Amino acid sequence: MAVTASTLDAHRLRADFPIFEHEINGKSLAYLDSAVTSQKPRQMLDAMLHFYETSYGNVHRGVYALSERATAAFEGARQKVQALVNAPEAREVIFTRNATEGLNLVAYAWGLSNLGPGDLAVVTELEHHSNYVPWQYVAKRTGAGFRAIPLDENGELELGALDEIEREGRVKVVASGLVSNALGTVNPVEKLASWAHERGALIVVDAAQAAPHRAIDVQALGCDFLAFSAHKMCGPSGVGALWGRAELLEAMEPFNLGGHMIRKVQFEETTWGDLPHKFEAGTSPIAEAVGFGAAVDYLNEIGFDAIERHEHELAEYALGRLAELPWVRSYGPAADRRAGIVSFNVEGVHPHDVAQVLDFEGVAIRAGHHCCQPLMRKLGVAATNRASFYVYTIPDEIDRLVDGLHKVKKAFG
Ligand code: C6P
């Protein structure tokens, strides 16, 4: 990996990713869909294979050496994730299946017992369904109100609306993404955290599109919970992390019940284990957690400042290139206010048709509502096309996207 403290060499990094050795539709792959899931570096794949070949066993269950080795690797991965987000304690990091499960854990295990009539759960109009629907559902179940912070025409949160929201009930929880998956907007989470805390409310941060791309410090953000997925950050699918403040997690009811999460089970009553075990019922994604740890090592070696700068440059380049096409409409804020995600539509052409023509050219982008239907409604569209970037993205892929869009225009008139 040839990188300096502040830059990265995406051409060199591509060599770490075996997927780029394969052709798609007879063309080299231009993978512009890292926001849906990232590709995997050999270092992470090797770490998982090595673990399976040398150290695999169940964790926290055996007294034999292999199980202890597996437990040490699994807990080592937890410490890597703890350091990644600057969490005060490793026991505050819960391994989940993904960001969605982490966010549901908070909505169910905290929301069901702490929300009620007169309370408000506040989300944003930019929110991914995973941090929107659980709060809408739990608000309905508990009789609490449900409000969404609106967006302005630049795709940024209108914080001026908070005063009005506050007048409508007792704000108990604010749920916000740090980076929007649909527009790339970077939300002012620190401000929202202060606003929530001044009102005695909690803030739950969806970092699914942030943790892969920028340094995260839960203490500096001032949040109470933060969730993300390994598969979007060079790690395997099937594992994610939820960080929560220990005193909140300790006071919460469990989310899943069964093996490993108990202290004592008797016919009359069951008591719960300590953190993090209380929230890790059943056999954990063991090798996946080890792969997650290896992915964190890989990204740390590149450096998050370099990753953020690289993706910012790509977003700026992509927005500039798309602006050359008068029949393409881009959505979202200016490049300096967003991460490496650009959403757009080609005039008169359905986003699925756009993505299909691009696929023939080996260019993979996403088309759809991106699990953000409230946002699509706000934009007045059913769907958009979206290109998203990562450490291995090179400007040539964006040029191929633009060349492909010319073909779309030609094919659909
Ligand atoms: N977004 C996309 O944008 P899971 O599926 O649990 O790993 O991640 C869910 C999720 C939560 N929050 C945000 C901001 C996200 O972007 C996502 C996943 C994907 O293409 C799939 S909709």
GROMACS .gro file of C-alpha atoms and ligand atoms in nm:
model
  435
    1MET     CA    1   0.000   0.000   0.000
    2ALA     CA    2   0.175   0.319  -0.109
    3VAL     CA    3   0.021   0.605   0.083
    4THR     CA    4   0.140   0.910   0.270
    5ALA     CA    5  -0.018   1.066   0.576
    6SER     CA    6  -0.253   1.281   0.373
    7THR     CA    7  -0.302   1.118   0.034
    8LEU     CA    8  -0.383   0.779  -0.099
    9ASP     CA    9  -0.297   0.611  -0.424
   10ALA     CA   10  -0.622   0.455  -0.541
   11HIS     CA   11  -0.452   0.288  -0.839
   12ARG     CA   12  -0.217   0.104  -0.601
   13LEU     CA   13  -0.496   0.020  -0.356
   14ARG     CA   14  -0.700  -0.141  -0.635
   15ALA     CA   15  -0.440  -0.415  -0.650
   16ASP     CA   16  -0.551  -0.518  -0.298
   17PHE     CA   17  -0.904  -0.594  -0.426
   18PRO     CA   18  -0.927  -0.923  -0.621
   19ILE     CA   19  -1.266  -0.827  -0.769
   20PHE     CA   20  -1.095  -0.583  -1.004
   21GLU     CA   21  -0.913  -0.873  -1.171
   22HIS     CA   22  -1.248  -0.987  -1.313
   23GLU     CA   23  -1.435  -0.850  -1.611
   24ILE     CA   24  -1.805  -0.765  -1.599
   25ASN     CA   25  -1.993  -0.790  -1.929
   26GLY     CA   26  -1.658  -0.821  -2.104
   27LYS     CA   27  -1.535  -0.489  -1.958
   28SER     CA   28  -1.316  -0.401  -1.665
   29LEU     CA   29  -1.529  -0.320  -1.363
   30ALA     CA   30  -1.608   0.041  -1.275
   31TYR     CA   31  -1.759  -0.013  -0.932
   32LEU     CA   32  -1.946   0.302  -0.833
   33ASP     CA   33  -2.177   0.148  -0.573
   34SER     CA   34  -1.966   0.134  -0.258
   35ALA     CA   35  -2.241   0.297  -0.052
   36VAL     CA   36  -2.451  -0.017  -0.093
   37THR     CA   37  -2.156  -0.237   0.000
   38SER     CA   38  -1.782  -0.207  -0.045
   39GLN     CA   39  -1.548  -0.445  -0.221
   40LYS     CA   40  -1.309  -0.655  -0.011
   41PRO     CA   41  -0.931  -0.630   0.017
   42ARG     CA   42  -0.716  -0.943   0.016
   43GLN     CA   43  -0.582  -0.849   0.362
   44MET     CA   44  -0.930  -0.883   0.514
   45LEU     CA   45  -1.011  -1.200   0.319
   46ASP     CA   46  -0.680  -1.355   0.426
   47ALA     CA   47  -0.743  -1.268   0.789
   48MET     CA   48  -1.077  -1.450   0.783
   49LEU     CA   49  -0.933  -1.751   0.604
   50HIS     CA   50  -0.640  -1.767   0.846
   51PHE     CA   51  -0.877  -1.748   1.142
   52TYR     CA   52  -1.094  -2.030   1.005
   53GLU     CA   53  -0.788  -2.241   0.929
   54THR     CA   54  -0.602  -2.191   1.257
   55SER     CA   55  -0.822  -2.055   1.535
   56TYR     CA   56  -1.189  -2.125   1.473
   57GLY     CA   57  -1.410  -2.224   1.763
   58ASN     CA   58  -1.709  -2.079   1.945
   59VAL     CA   59  -1.641  -1.783   2.173
   60HIS     CA   60  -1.698  -1.743   2.548
   61ARG     CA   61  -1.809  -2.107   2.570
   62GLY     CA   62  -1.513  -2.347   2.574
   63VAL     CA   63  -1.237  -2.403   2.827
   64TYR     CA   64  -1.008  -2.556   2.566
   65ALA     CA   65  -0.728  -2.370   2.392
   66LEU     CA   66  -0.898  -2.333   2.055
   67SER     CA   67  -1.204  -2.167   2.203
   68GLU     CA   68  -0.983  -1.937   2.405
   69ARG     CA   69  -0.790  -1.846   2.092
   70ALA     CA   70  -1.113  -1.771   1.906
   71THR     CA   71  -1.239  -1.565   2.201
   72ALA     CA   72  -0.918  -1.363   2.208
   73ALA     CA   73  -0.945  -1.288   1.834
   74PHE     CA   74  -1.313  -1.195   1.868
   75GLU     CA   75  -1.253  -0.967   2.166
   76GLY     CA   76  -0.948  -0.822   1.992
   77ALA     CA   77  -1.178  -0.722   1.706
   78ARG     CA   78  -1.411  -0.553   1.955
   79GLN     CA   79  -1.117  -0.348   2.084
   80LYS     CA   80  -1.031  -0.241   1.730
   81VAL     CA   81  -1.388  -0.124   1.676
   82GLN     CA   82  -1.380   0.052   2.015
   83ALA     CA   83  -1.066   0.242   1.913
   84LEU     CA   84  -1.212   0.319   1.569
   85VAL     CA   85  -1.493   0.527   1.722
   86ASN     CA   86  -1.300   0.633   2.035
   87ALA     CA   87  -1.547   0.457   2.264
   88PRO     CA   88  -1.453   0.485   2.632
   89GLU     CA   89  -1.498   0.112   2.698
   90ALA     CA   90  -1.493  -0.208   2.490
   91ARG     CA   91  -1.803  -0.343   2.668
   92GLU     CA   92  -2.000  -0.055   2.513
   93VAL     CA   93  -1.945  -0.204   2.166
   94ILE     CA   94  -2.212  -0.459   2.074
   95PHE     CA   95  -2.158  -0.679   1.771
   96THR     CA   96  -2.478  -0.684   1.567
   97ARG     CA   97  -2.567  -0.822   1.224
   98ASN     CA   98  -2.554  -0.477   1.067
   99ALA     CA   99  -2.642  -0.110   1.122
  100THR     CA  100  -3.011  -0.188   1.083
  101GLU     CA  101  -3.006  -0.435   1.370
  102GLY     CA  102  -2.816  -0.190   1.592
  103LEU     CA  103  -3.072   0.083   1.528
  104ASN     CA  104  -3.362  -0.158   1.589
  105LEU     CA  105  -3.196  -0.269   1.910
  106VAL     CA  106  -3.206   0.088   2.042
  107ALA     CA  107  -3.560   0.155   1.920
  108TYR     CA  108  -3.695  -0.164   2.078
  109ALA     CA  109  -3.481  -0.200   2.389
  110TRP     CA  110  -3.475   0.171   2.481
  111GLY     CA  111  -3.772   0.315   2.293
  112LEU     CA  112  -4.043   0.071   2.401
  113SER     CA  113  -3.975   0.135   2.769
  114ASN     CA  114  -3.893   0.506   2.754
  115LEU     CA  115  -4.143   0.659   2.511
  116GLY     CA  116  -4.508   0.733   2.579
  117PRO     CA  117  -4.791   0.976   2.511
  118GLY     CA  118  -4.673   1.337   2.508
  119ASP     CA  119  -4.318   1.235   2.407
  120LEU     CA  120  -4.165   1.291   2.066
  121ALA     CA  121  -3.929   1.078   1.858
  122VAL     CA  122  -3.761   1.308   1.607
  123VAL     CA  123  -3.596   1.182   1.287
  124THR     CA  124  -3.486   1.365   0.971
  125GLU     CA  125  -3.636   1.381   0.627
  126LEU     CA  126  -3.301   1.255   0.495
  127GLU     CA  127  -3.309   0.942   0.706
  128HIS     CA  128  -3.251   0.593   0.571
  129HIS     CA  129  -3.549   0.369   0.650
  130SER     CA  130  -3.333   0.185   0.906
  131ASN     CA  131  -3.326   0.490   1.134
  132TYR     CA  132  -3.676   0.611   1.039
  133VAL     CA  133  -3.914   0.315   1.038
  134PRO     CA  134  -3.810   0.171   1.379
  135TRP     CA  135  -3.881   0.508   1.545
  136GLN     CA  136  -4.206   0.556   1.357
  137TYR     CA  137  -4.311   0.206   1.464
  138VAL     CA  138  -4.206   0.238   1.828
  139ALA     CA  139  -4.371   0.583   1.850
  140LYS     CA  140  -4.695   0.428   1.727
  141ARG     CA  141  -4.664   0.134   1.969
  142THR     CA  142  -4.605   0.364   2.268
  143GLY     CA  143  -4.840   0.649   2.179
  144ALA     CA  144  -4.550   0.894   2.134
  145GLY     CA  145  -4.545   1.155   1.856
  146PHE     CA  146  -4.319   1.121   1.553
  147ARG     CA  147  -4.166   1.422   1.376
  148ALA     CA  148  -3.912   1.470   1.096
  149ILE     CA  149  -3.668   1.762   1.066
  150PRO     CA  150  -3.729   1.893   0.711
  151LEU     CA  151  -3.470   1.954   0.442
  152ASP     CA  152  -3.398   2.279   0.262
  153GLU     CA  153  -3.365   2.301  -0.115
  154ASN     CA  154  -2.990   2.223  -0.093
  155GLY     CA  155  -3.059   1.888   0.072
  156GLU     CA  156  -2.945   2.006   0.417
  157LEU     CA  157  -3.137   1.990   0.743
  158GLU     CA  158  -3.341   2.297   0.830
  159LEU     CA  159  -3.243   2.338   1.193
  160GLY     CA  160  -3.474   2.640   1.219
  161ALA     CA  161  -3.763   2.392   1.229
  162LEU     CA  162  -3.647   2.252   1.564
  163ASP     CA  163  -3.823   2.529   1.761
  164GLU     CA  164  -4.157   2.435   1.611
  165ILE     CA  165  -4.098   2.064   1.667
  166GLU     CA  166  -4.015   2.130   2.029
  167ARG     CA  167  -4.347   2.307   2.082
  168GLU     CA  168  -4.532   1.991   1.982
  169GLY     CA  169  -4.420   1.762   2.265
  170ARG     CA  170  -4.147   1.644   2.497
  171VAL     CA  171  -3.850   1.554   2.276
  172LYS     CA  172  -3.715   1.222   2.406
  173VAL     CA  173  -3.498   1.100   2.120
  174VAL     CA  174  -3.341   1.242   1.805
  175ALA     CA  175  -3.236   0.991   1.537
  176SER     CA  176  -3.007   1.120   1.264
  177GLY     CA  177  -2.765   0.989   1.009
  178LEU     CA  178  -2.418   1.138   1.008
  179VAL     CA  179  -2.387   1.109   0.629
  180SER     CA  180  -2.687   1.068   0.397
  181ASN     CA  181  -2.668   0.761   0.174
  182ALA     CA  182  -2.890   0.923  -0.088
  183LEU     CA  183  -2.741   1.273  -0.118
  184GLY     CA  184  -2.407   1.250   0.061
  185THR     CA  185  -2.506   1.538   0.291
  186VAL     CA  186  -2.297   1.557   0.609
  187ASN     CA  187  -2.539   1.635   0.891
  188PRO     CA  188  -2.456   1.866   1.185
  189VAL     CA  189  -2.481   1.584   1.439
  190GLU     CA  190  -2.285   1.768   1.710
  191LYS     CA  191  -2.542   2.050   1.699
  192LEU     CA  192  -2.830   1.803   1.708
  193ALA     CA  193  -2.666   1.624   2.002
  194SER     CA  194  -2.637   1.948   2.201
  195TRP     CA  195  -2.994   2.041   2.114
  196ALA     CA  196  -3.120   1.698   2.222
  197HIS     CA  197  -2.922   1.691   2.544
  198GLU     CA  198  -3.032   2.043   2.643
  199ARG     CA  199  -3.385   1.902   2.633
  200GLY     CA  200  -3.300   1.585   2.824
  201ALA     CA  201  -3.331   1.375   2.507
  202LEU     CA  202  -3.097   1.114   2.361
  203ILE     CA  203  -2.940   1.114   2.016
  204VAL     CA  204  -2.904   0.799   1.808
  205VAL     CA  205  -2.660   0.831   1.519
  206ASP     CA  206  -2.669   0.617   1.207
  207ALA     CA  207  -2.305   0.607   1.095
  208ALA     CA  208  -2.351   0.346   0.821
  209GLN     CA  209  -2.224   0.593   0.557
  210ALA     CA  210  -1.983   0.774   0.785
  211ALA     CA  211  -1.775   0.510   0.964
  212PRO     CA  212  -1.630   0.374   0.636
  213HIS     CA  213  -1.520   0.717   0.518
  214ARG     CA  214  -1.420   0.951   0.801
  215ALA     CA  215  -1.276   0.945   1.149
  216ILE     CA  216  -1.549   0.901   1.409
  217ASP     CA  217  -1.523   1.003   1.771
  218VAL     CA  218  -1.837   0.925   1.967
  219GLN     CA  219  -1.716   1.138   2.257
  220ALA     CA  220  -1.652   1.444   2.038
  221LEU     CA  221  -1.984   1.394   1.856
  222GLY     CA  222  -2.157   1.384   2.194
  223CYS     CA  223  -2.394   1.107   2.086
  224ASP     CA  224  -2.557   0.836   2.296
  225PHE     CA  225  -2.572   0.553   2.041
  226LEU     CA  226  -2.399   0.503   1.706
  227ALA     CA  227  -2.446   0.214   1.464
  228PHE     CA  228  -2.268   0.096   1.150
  229SER     CA  229  -2.203  -0.210   0.930
  230ALA     CA  230  -1.874  -0.383   0.847
  231HIS     CA  231  -1.972  -0.469   0.490
  232LYS     CA  232  -1.964  -0.103   0.381
  233MET     CA  233  -1.608  -0.061   0.514
  234CYS     CA  234  -1.406  -0.341   0.351
  235GLY     CA  235  -1.533  -0.596   0.604
  236PRO     CA  236  -1.758  -0.900   0.558
  237SER     CA  237  -2.136  -0.898   0.552
  238GLY     CA  238  -2.321  -1.033   0.856
  239VAL     CA  239  -2.157  -0.817   1.123
  240GLY     CA  240  -2.192  -0.460   1.241
  241ALA     CA  241  -2.147  -0.263   1.559
  242LEU     CA  242  -2.361  -0.061   1.791
  243TRP     CA  243  -2.186   0.166   2.037
  244GLY     CA  244  -2.391   0.293   2.331
  245ARG     CA  245  -2.313   0.474   2.655
  246ALA     CA  246  -2.263   0.207   2.923
  247GLU     CA  247  -2.512   0.350   3.170
  248LEU     CA  248  -2.784   0.354   2.904
  249LEU     CA  249  -2.708   0.001   2.783
  250GLU     CA  250  -2.703  -0.123   3.141
  251ALA     CA  251  -3.043   0.025   3.216
  252MET     CA  252  -3.200  -0.117   2.896
  253GLU     CA  253  -3.394  -0.437   2.856
  254PRO     CA  254  -3.234  -0.698   2.627
  255PHE     CA  255  -3.330  -0.712   2.260
  256ASN     CA  256  -3.282  -1.080   2.175
  257LEU     CA  257  -3.324  -1.353   2.435
  258GLY     CA  258  -3.158  -1.693   2.459
  259GLY     CA  259  -2.812  -1.839   2.493
  260HIS     CA  260  -2.512  -1.643   2.619
  261MET     CA  261  -2.699  -1.326   2.723
  262ILE     CA  262  -2.815  -1.451   3.063
  263ARG     CA  263  -2.668  -1.449   3.413
  264LYS     CA  264  -2.903  -1.703   3.571
  265VAL     CA  265  -3.206  -1.886   3.437
  266GLN     CA  266  -3.463  -2.027   3.676
  267PHE     CA  267  -3.821  -2.122   3.616
  268GLU     CA  268  -3.938  -1.818   3.815
  269GLU     CA  269  -3.706  -1.561   3.662
  270THR     CA  270  -3.407  -1.501   3.435
  271THR     CA  271  -3.145  -1.235   3.497
  272TRP     CA  272  -2.922  -1.079   3.232
  273GLY     CA  273  -2.549  -1.101   3.175
  274ASP     CA  274  -2.306  -0.810   3.177
  275LEU     CA  275  -2.234  -0.587   2.880
  276PRO     CA  276  -2.178  -0.657   2.599
  277HIS     CA  277  -2.310  -1.013   2.641
  278LYS     CA  278  -2.659  -0.900   2.741
  279PHE     CA  279  -2.707  -0.784   2.382
  280GLU     CA  280  -2.528  -1.069   2.204
  281ALA     CA  281  -2.768  -1.363   2.232
  282GLY     CA  282  -2.680  -1.680   2.043
  283THR     CA  283  -2.361  -1.763   1.855
  284SER     CA  284  -2.199  -1.443   1.733
  285PRO     CA  285  -2.070  -1.373   1.381
  286ILE     CA  286  -1.727  -1.487   1.499
  287ALA     CA  287  -1.509  -1.499   1.189
  288GLU     CA  288  -1.699  -1.199   1.054
  289ALA     CA  289  -1.600  -0.997   1.361
  290VAL     CA  290  -1.238  -1.099   1.305
  291GLY     CA  291  -1.272  -0.984   0.943
  292PHE     CA  292  -1.427  -0.659   1.069
  293GLY     CA  293  -1.119  -0.604   1.285
  294ALA     CA  294  -0.890  -0.670   0.988
  295ALA     CA  295  -1.092  -0.421   0.779
  296VAL     CA  296  -1.048  -0.159   1.051
  297ASP     CA  297  -0.671  -0.225   1.045
  298TYR     CA  298  -0.670  -0.190   0.667
  299LEU     CA  299  -0.854   0.144   0.673
  300ASN     CA  300  -0.641   0.276   0.960
  301GLU     CA  301  -0.331   0.199   0.760
  302ILE     CA  302  -0.460   0.410   0.472
  303GLY     CA  303  -0.571   0.682   0.714
  304PHE     CA  304  -0.917   0.831   0.745
  305ASP     CA  305  -0.801   1.184   0.663
  306ALA     CA  306  -0.664   1.055   0.334
  307ILE     CA  307  -0.983   0.857   0.265
  308GLU     CA  308  -1.206   1.157   0.331
  309ARG     CA  309  -0.992   1.386   0.115
  310HIS     CA  310  -0.981   1.134  -0.171
  311GLU     CA  311  -1.357   1.090  -0.174
  312HIS     CA  312  -1.415   1.463  -0.151
  313GLU     CA  313  -1.197   1.514  -0.459
  314LEU     CA  314  -1.391   1.244  -0.644
  315ALA     CA  315  -1.727   1.399  -0.548
  316GLU     CA  316  -1.607   1.737  -0.672
  317TYR     CA  317  -1.482   1.583  -0.996
  318ALA     CA  318  -1.804   1.386  -1.050
  319LEU     CA  319  -2.029   1.686  -0.984
  320GLY     CA  320  -1.820   1.890  -1.227
  321ARG     CA  321  -1.841   1.624  -1.497
  322LEU     CA  322  -2.216   1.577  -1.448
  323ALA     CA  323  -2.262   1.955  -1.471
  324GLU     CA  324  -2.129   1.930  -1.830
  325LEU     CA  325  -2.447   1.739  -1.919
  326PRO     CA  326  -2.744   1.981  -1.933
  327TRP     CA  327  -2.986   1.686  -1.947
  328VAL     CA  328  -2.864   1.551  -1.613
  329ARG     CA  329  -3.001   1.685  -1.287
  330SER     CA  330  -2.792   1.637  -0.971
  331TYR     CA  331  -2.935   1.645  -0.619
  332GLY     CA  332  -2.784   1.743  -0.289
  333PRO     CA  333  -2.544   2.001  -0.149
  334ALA     CA  334  -2.222   2.145  -0.291
  335ALA     CA  335  -1.916   1.919  -0.296
  336ASP     CA  336  -1.767   2.076   0.017
  337ARG     CA  337  -2.079   1.987   0.216
  338ARG     CA  338  -2.098   1.622   0.117
  339ALA     CA  339  -1.922   1.287   0.123
  340GLY     CA  340  -1.834   1.073  -0.180
  341ILE     CA  341  -2.188   1.022  -0.306
  342VAL     CA  342  -2.364   1.183  -0.603
  343SER     CA  343  -2.730   1.135  -0.690
  344PHE     CA  344  -2.871   1.237  -1.025
  345ASN     CA  345  -3.134   1.173  -1.289
  346VAL     CA  346  -3.119   1.175  -1.666
  347GLU     CA  347  -3.403   1.382  -1.807
  348GLY     CA  348  -3.686   1.159  -1.930
  349VAL     CA  349  -3.511   0.828  -1.860
  350HIS     CA  350  -3.605   0.596  -1.575
  351PRO     CA  351  -3.313   0.544  -1.335
  352HIS     CA  352  -3.333   0.165  -1.382
  353ASP     CA  353  -3.286   0.206  -1.759
  354VAL     CA  354  -2.987   0.432  -1.696
  355ALA     CA  355  -2.828   0.176  -1.463
  356GLN     CA  356  -2.892  -0.106  -1.707
  357VAL     CA  357  -2.725   0.070  -2.000
  358LEU     CA  358  -2.429   0.153  -1.775
  359ASP     CA  359  -2.408  -0.211  -1.668
  360PHE     CA  360  -2.350  -0.311  -2.033
  361GLU     CA  361  -2.044  -0.083  -2.011
  362GLY     CA  362  -1.920  -0.249  -1.691
  363VAL     CA  363  -2.022   0.053  -1.483
  364ALA     CA  364  -2.210  -0.042  -1.163
  365ILE     CA  365  -2.424   0.228  -1.005
  366ARG     CA  366  -2.737   0.210  -0.793
  367ALA     CA  367  -3.084   0.309  -0.912
  368GLY     CA  368  -3.382   0.329  -0.682
  369HIS     CA  369  -3.517   0.508  -0.377
  370HIS     CA  370  -3.210   0.406  -0.173
  371CYS     CA  371  -3.436   0.315   0.123
  372CYS     CA  372  -3.518   0.686   0.154
  373GLN     CA  373  -3.877   0.712   0.032
  374PRO     CA  374  -3.958   1.021   0.244
  375LEU     CA  375  -3.659   1.196   0.083
  376MET     CA  376  -3.764   1.090  -0.268
  377ARG     CA  377  -4.107   1.236  -0.200
  378LYS     CA  378  -3.945   1.561  -0.090
  379LEU     CA  379  -3.736   1.568  -0.410
  380GLY     CA  380  -4.048   1.495  -0.613
  381VAL     CA  381  -3.903   1.184  -0.777
  382ALA     CA  382  -3.966   0.811  -0.742
  383ALA     CA  383  -3.599   0.722  -0.765
  384THR     CA  384  -3.254   0.851  -0.854
  385ASN     CA  385  -2.931   0.714  -0.989
  386ARG     CA  386  -2.645   0.718  -0.745
  387ALA     CA  387  -2.270   0.684  -0.784
  388SER     CA  388  -2.066   0.634  -0.468
  389PHE     CA  389  -1.692   0.619  -0.414
  390TYR     CA  390  -1.434   0.454  -0.194
  391VAL     CA  391  -1.062   0.411  -0.146
  392TYR     CA  392  -1.023   0.220  -0.473
  393THR     CA  393  -1.228   0.458  -0.689
  394ILE     CA  394  -1.033   0.633  -0.966
  395PRO     CA  395  -1.139   0.932  -1.180
  396ASP     CA  396  -1.134   0.707  -1.488
  397GLU     CA  397  -1.440   0.527  -1.349
  398ILE     CA  398  -1.624   0.859  -1.329
  399ASP     CA  399  -1.523   0.933  -1.690
  400ARG     CA  400  -1.665   0.593  -1.788
  401LEU     CA  401  -1.987   0.684  -1.605
  402VAL     CA  402  -2.013   1.007  -1.805
  403ASP     CA  403  -1.935   0.826  -2.134
  404GLY     CA  404  -2.206   0.576  -2.042
  405LEU     CA  405  -2.455   0.855  -1.977
  406HIS     CA  406  -2.393   0.984  -2.330
  407LYS     CA  407  -2.487   0.634  -2.454
  408VAL     CA  408  -2.803   0.647  -2.238
  409LYS     CA  409  -2.894   0.981  -2.393
  410LYS     CA  410  -2.836   0.843  -2.741
  411ALA     CA  411  -3.039   0.526  -2.674
  412PHE     CA  412  -3.335   0.699  -2.510
  413GLY     CA  413  -3.328   1.021  -2.710
  414C6P     N1  414  -2.776   0.168   0.263
  414C6P     C1  415  -2.752   0.198   0.026
  414C6P     O1  416  -2.756   0.318   0.052
  414C6P     P1  417  -2.738  -0.231   0.657
  414C6P     O2  418  -2.823  -0.284   0.547
  414C6P     O3  419  -2.801  -0.255   0.792
  414C6P     O4  420  -2.597  -0.271   0.649
  414C6P     O5  421  -2.735  -0.073   0.637
  414C6P     C2  422  -2.854  -0.001   0.643
  414C6P     C3  423  -2.827   0.143   0.623
  414C6P     C4  424  -2.848   0.229   0.728
  414C6P     N2  425  -2.822   0.360   0.718
  414C6P     C5  426  -2.772   0.412   0.606
  414C6P     C6  427  -2.742   0.558   0.601
  414C6P     C7  428  -2.749   0.330   0.496
  414C6P     O6  429  -2.700   0.383   0.384
  414C6P     C8  430  -2.778   0.193   0.503
  414C6P     C9  431  -2.763   0.103   0.385
  414C6P    C10  432  -2.762   0.098   0.138
  414C6P     O7  433  -2.739   0.159  -0.088
  414C6P    C11  434  -2.873   0.001   0.114
  414C6P     S1  435  -3.031   0.077   0.109
   0.00000   0.00000   0.00000
